């Protein structure tokens, strides 16, 4: 194994440790917010709104990359899609199974990294989608390559991430904390979980270039939001209404194979 491969493996292990440790707390927050199942790209995008990016999904095969508790995937299952959820965390997938049973929905769940899914067949899905997961993926090129591989010709990848510029701000003060061009990841160690969260920084152009390099064409790039702070509902994780009304908090991209 090369030094680069070893570095990627260590990064993936850290991501898995964090996501496993955080799973119960994360899912409890979902329960308390009473947002059990639904389309949710992130702050600035109304819950339930797919921004017109999915099209008709009834009868389509869809795979959620980094599904966590599969709240998003179950919403598409309820809308008639045949859904598979992929996540690196066994604990998160346990929550997804419980939630699927509760809603009497039949979805497939796979424990795997989104950068390496050998158990998923080539050209087998119409739609790949993800919400606020890819910023925790170190090897984004492999992630996009795998998404491209499992999609049918003409299939779509639709995903959201933290807006790269929004995350340059200090979460407490809102002041610019780091350069937009830095590639140093944001690191936060939690004593409660005895794990380190690592969020990878990429510019919009880096994300788009990575998609193009694996063979996708860009269909849509959205920066949803509102100028009125009162239209924002959440202050979770440093997403504060006054700040979000000035800088888009979420980036949503739709790409086609």
Short mmCIF file of N, CA and C in Angstrom, two decimals, residues 167-237:
data_model
loop_
_atom_site.label_atom_id
_atom_site.label_comp_id
_atom_site.label_asym_id
_atom_site.label_seq_id
_atom_site.Cartn_x
_atom_site.Cartn_y
_atom_site.Cartn_z
N UNK A 167 -18.54 28.23 5.18
CA UNK A 167 -17.72 27.55 6.19
C UNK A 167 -16.35 28.19 6.39
N UNK A 168 -16.08 29.28 5.69
CA UNK A 168 -14.86 30.05 5.96
C UNK A 168 -15.06 30.99 7.15
N UNK A 169 -16.31 31.14 7.58
CA UNK A 169 -16.63 32.07 8.65
C UNK A 169 -16.48 31.42 10.02
N UNK A 170 -16.10 32.22 11.00
CA UNK A 170 -16.06 31.76 12.38
C UNK A 170 -17.49 31.48 12.84
N UNK A 171 -17.79 30.26 13.31
CA UNK A 171 -19.17 29.92 13.67
C UNK A 171 -19.72 30.75 14.82
N UNK A 172 -18.83 31.32 15.64
CA UNK A 172 -19.28 32.12 16.77
C UNK A 172 -19.50 33.58 16.40
N UNK A 173 -18.56 34.17 15.66
CA UNK A 173 -18.59 35.61 15.38
C UNK A 173 -19.10 35.95 13.99
N UNK A 174 -19.00 35.01 13.06
CA UNK A 174 -19.38 35.29 11.69
C UNK A 174 -18.30 36.00 10.90
N UNK A 175 -17.18 36.28 11.53
CA UNK A 175 -16.06 36.93 10.83
C UNK A 175 -15.34 35.90 9.97
N UNK A 176 -14.71 36.39 8.90
CA UNK A 176 -13.94 35.51 8.03
C UNK A 176 -12.77 34.93 8.82
N UNK A 177 -12.73 33.61 8.93
CA UNK A 177 -11.74 32.96 9.78
C UNK A 177 -10.58 32.37 8.99
N UNK A 178 -10.86 31.86 7.80
CA UNK A 178 -9.82 31.27 6.96
C UNK A 178 -10.02 31.70 5.52
N UNK A 179 -8.99 31.56 4.73
CA UNK A 179 -9.08 31.89 3.31
C UNK A 179 -9.99 30.90 2.60
N UNK A 180 -10.75 31.38 1.65
CA UNK A 180 -11.60 30.51 0.82
C UNK A 180 -10.74 29.48 0.10
N UNK A 181 -9.50 29.80 -0.13
CA UNK A 181 -8.63 28.93 -0.94
C UNK A 181 -7.84 27.91 -0.13
N UNK A 182 -7.99 27.93 1.20
CA UNK A 182 -7.24 26.96 2.00
C UNK A 182 -7.76 25.56 1.76
N UNK A 183 -6.83 24.60 1.74
CA UNK A 183 -7.26 23.20 1.63
C UNK A 183 -7.06 22.45 2.94
N UNK A 184 -6.77 23.19 4.00
CA UNK A 184 -6.62 22.57 5.32
C UNK A 184 -7.99 22.24 5.89
N UNK A 185 -8.25 20.99 6.24
CA UNK A 185 -9.57 20.62 6.75
C UNK A 185 -9.86 21.26 8.10
N UNK A 186 -11.14 21.43 8.39
CA UNK A 186 -11.57 21.90 9.71
C UNK A 186 -11.64 20.70 10.64
N UNK A 187 -10.99 20.79 11.79
CA UNK A 187 -10.91 19.67 12.73
C UNK A 187 -11.49 20.07 14.08
N UNK A 188 -12.34 19.20 14.63
CA UNK A 188 -12.91 19.43 15.96
C UNK A 188 -12.89 18.12 16.73
N UNK A 189 -12.20 18.13 17.87
CA UNK A 189 -12.15 16.92 18.71
C UNK A 189 -13.23 16.99 19.77
N UNK A 190 -13.96 15.90 19.95
CA UNK A 190 -15.02 15.83 20.96
C UNK A 190 -14.59 14.89 22.08
N UNK A 191 -14.48 15.42 23.28
CA UNK A 191 -14.18 14.57 24.43
C UNK A 191 -15.35 13.64 24.72
N UNK A 192 -16.57 14.12 24.49
CA UNK A 192 -17.76 13.31 24.76
C UNK A 192 -17.75 12.03 23.92
N UNK A 193 -17.37 12.17 22.64
CA UNK A 193 -17.38 11.02 21.74
C UNK A 193 -16.01 10.38 21.58
N UNK A 194 -14.97 11.03 22.15
CA UNK A 194 -13.59 10.57 21.98
C UNK A 194 -13.29 10.32 20.50
N UNK A 195 -13.62 11.31 19.68
CA UNK A 195 -13.43 11.20 18.23
C UNK A 195 -13.23 12.59 17.65
N UNK A 196 -12.58 12.64 16.52
CA UNK A 196 -12.31 13.90 15.85
C UNK A 196 -13.14 14.02 14.58
N UNK A 197 -13.86 15.12 14.46
CA UNK A 197 -14.59 15.41 13.24
C UNK A 197 -13.67 16.15 12.28
N UNK A 198 -13.59 15.68 11.05
CA UNK A 198 -12.77 16.33 10.03
C UNK A 198 -13.66 16.70 8.86
N UNK A 199 -13.73 17.99 8.58
CA UNK A 199 -14.54 18.49 7.47
C UNK A 199 -13.58 19.02 6.40
N UNK A 200 -13.68 18.47 5.20
CA UNK A 200 -12.74 18.83 4.13
C UNK A 200 -13.24 20.05 3.38
N UNK A 201 -12.30 20.94 3.11
CA UNK A 201 -12.61 22.20 2.44
C UNK A 201 -12.31 22.08 0.94
N UNK A 202 -13.27 22.43 0.11
CA UNK A 202 -13.07 22.45 -1.33
C UNK A 202 -13.79 23.67 -1.90
N UNK A 203 -13.18 24.33 -2.84
CA UNK A 203 -13.86 25.44 -3.51
C UNK A 203 -14.93 24.87 -4.44
N UNK A 204 -15.84 25.72 -4.87
CA UNK A 204 -16.87 25.29 -5.81
C UNK A 204 -16.23 24.76 -7.08
N UNK A 205 -15.20 25.45 -7.56
CA UNK A 205 -14.55 25.01 -8.81
C UNK A 205 -13.88 23.66 -8.64
N UNK A 206 -13.33 23.36 -7.47
CA UNK A 206 -12.72 22.05 -7.23
C UNK A 206 -13.76 20.94 -7.28
N UNK A 207 -14.93 21.20 -6.71
CA UNK A 207 -16.01 20.20 -6.73
C UNK A 207 -16.46 19.96 -8.16
N UNK A 208 -16.69 21.04 -8.90
CA UNK A 208 -17.14 20.92 -10.29
C UNK A 208 -16.10 20.21 -11.14
N UNK A 209 -14.84 20.56 -10.97
CA UNK A 209 -13.76 19.93 -11.75
C UNK A 209 -13.69 18.44 -11.48
N UNK A 210 -13.83 18.04 -10.22
CA UNK A 210 -13.80 16.61 -9.87
C UNK A 210 -14.94 15.86 -10.54
N UNK A 211 -16.11 16.47 -10.62
CA UNK A 211 -17.25 15.85 -11.30
C UNK A 211 -16.97 15.69 -12.79
N UNK A 212 -16.45 16.73 -13.41
CA UNK A 212 -16.18 16.69 -14.84
C UNK A 212 -15.10 15.66 -15.17
N UNK A 213 -14.11 15.53 -14.30
CA UNK A 213 -13.00 14.62 -14.57
C UNK A 213 -13.40 13.15 -14.57
N UNK A 214 -14.48 12.80 -13.83
CA UNK A 214 -14.91 11.40 -13.83
C UNK A 214 -15.97 11.13 -14.89
N UNK A 215 -16.38 12.17 -15.62
CA UNK A 215 -17.28 11.96 -16.75
C UNK A 215 -18.67 12.55 -16.62
N UNK A 216 -18.97 13.25 -15.51
CA UNK A 216 -20.28 13.89 -15.37
C UNK A 216 -20.35 15.18 -16.18
N UNK A 217 -21.54 15.56 -16.57
CA UNK A 217 -21.79 16.91 -17.06
C UNK A 217 -22.66 17.62 -16.03
N UNK A 218 -22.42 18.90 -15.83
CA UNK A 218 -23.15 19.66 -14.80
C UNK A 218 -24.48 20.14 -15.37
N UNK A 219 -25.56 19.78 -14.69
CA UNK A 219 -26.89 20.21 -15.10
C UNK A 219 -27.32 21.48 -14.40
N UNK A 220 -27.15 21.49 -13.08
CA UNK A 220 -27.59 22.63 -12.27
C UNK A 220 -26.62 22.85 -11.12
N UNK A 221 -26.45 24.10 -10.75
CA UNK A 221 -25.70 24.46 -9.55
C UNK A 221 -26.54 25.50 -8.83
N UNK A 222 -26.98 25.17 -7.63
CA UNK A 222 -27.90 26.05 -6.89
C UNK A 222 -27.27 26.51 -5.58
N UNK A 223 -27.56 27.75 -5.22
CA UNK A 223 -27.17 28.32 -3.93
C UNK A 223 -28.43 28.88 -3.27
N UNK A 224 -29.32 28.00 -2.81
CA UNK A 224 -30.63 28.45 -2.32
C UNK A 224 -30.52 29.23 -1.01
N UNK A 225 -31.48 30.11 -0.81
CA UNK A 225 -31.52 30.89 0.41
C UNK A 225 -32.50 32.03 0.31
N UNK A 226 -32.55 32.82 1.38
CA UNK A 226 -33.48 33.94 1.46
C UNK A 226 -32.75 35.16 2.01
N UNK A 227 -33.18 36.33 1.58
CA UNK A 227 -32.61 37.57 2.10
C UNK A 227 -33.20 37.92 3.46
N UNK A 228 -34.36 37.34 3.77
CA UNK A 228 -35.05 37.61 5.03
C UNK A 228 -34.64 36.57 6.08
N UNK A 229 -33.96 36.97 7.15
CA UNK A 229 -33.52 36.02 8.18
C UNK A 229 -34.67 35.24 8.80
N UNK A 230 -35.87 35.82 8.84
CA UNK A 230 -36.99 35.17 9.50
C UNK A 230 -37.48 33.94 8.75
N UNK A 231 -37.03 33.76 7.51
CA UNK A 231 -37.45 32.59 6.74
C UNK A 231 -36.61 31.35 7.08
N UNK A 232 -35.53 31.55 7.83
CA UNK A 232 -34.71 30.41 8.24
C UNK A 232 -35.20 29.86 9.55
N UNK A 233 -35.19 28.53 9.66
CA UNK A 233 -35.78 27.88 10.81
C UNK A 233 -34.76 27.36 11.82
N UNK A 234 -33.49 27.19 11.42
CA UNK A 234 -32.55 26.48 12.28
C UNK A 234 -31.29 27.28 12.53
N UNK A 235 -30.75 27.12 13.74
CA UNK A 235 -29.45 27.68 14.07
C UNK A 235 -28.47 26.55 14.36
N UNK A 236 -28.80 25.34 13.91
CA UNK A 236 -27.99 24.16 14.20
C UNK A 236 -26.60 24.27 13.58
N UNK A 237 -25.58 23.94 14.37
CA UNK A 237 -24.23 23.83 13.85
C UNK A 237 -23.64 25.10 13.27
#
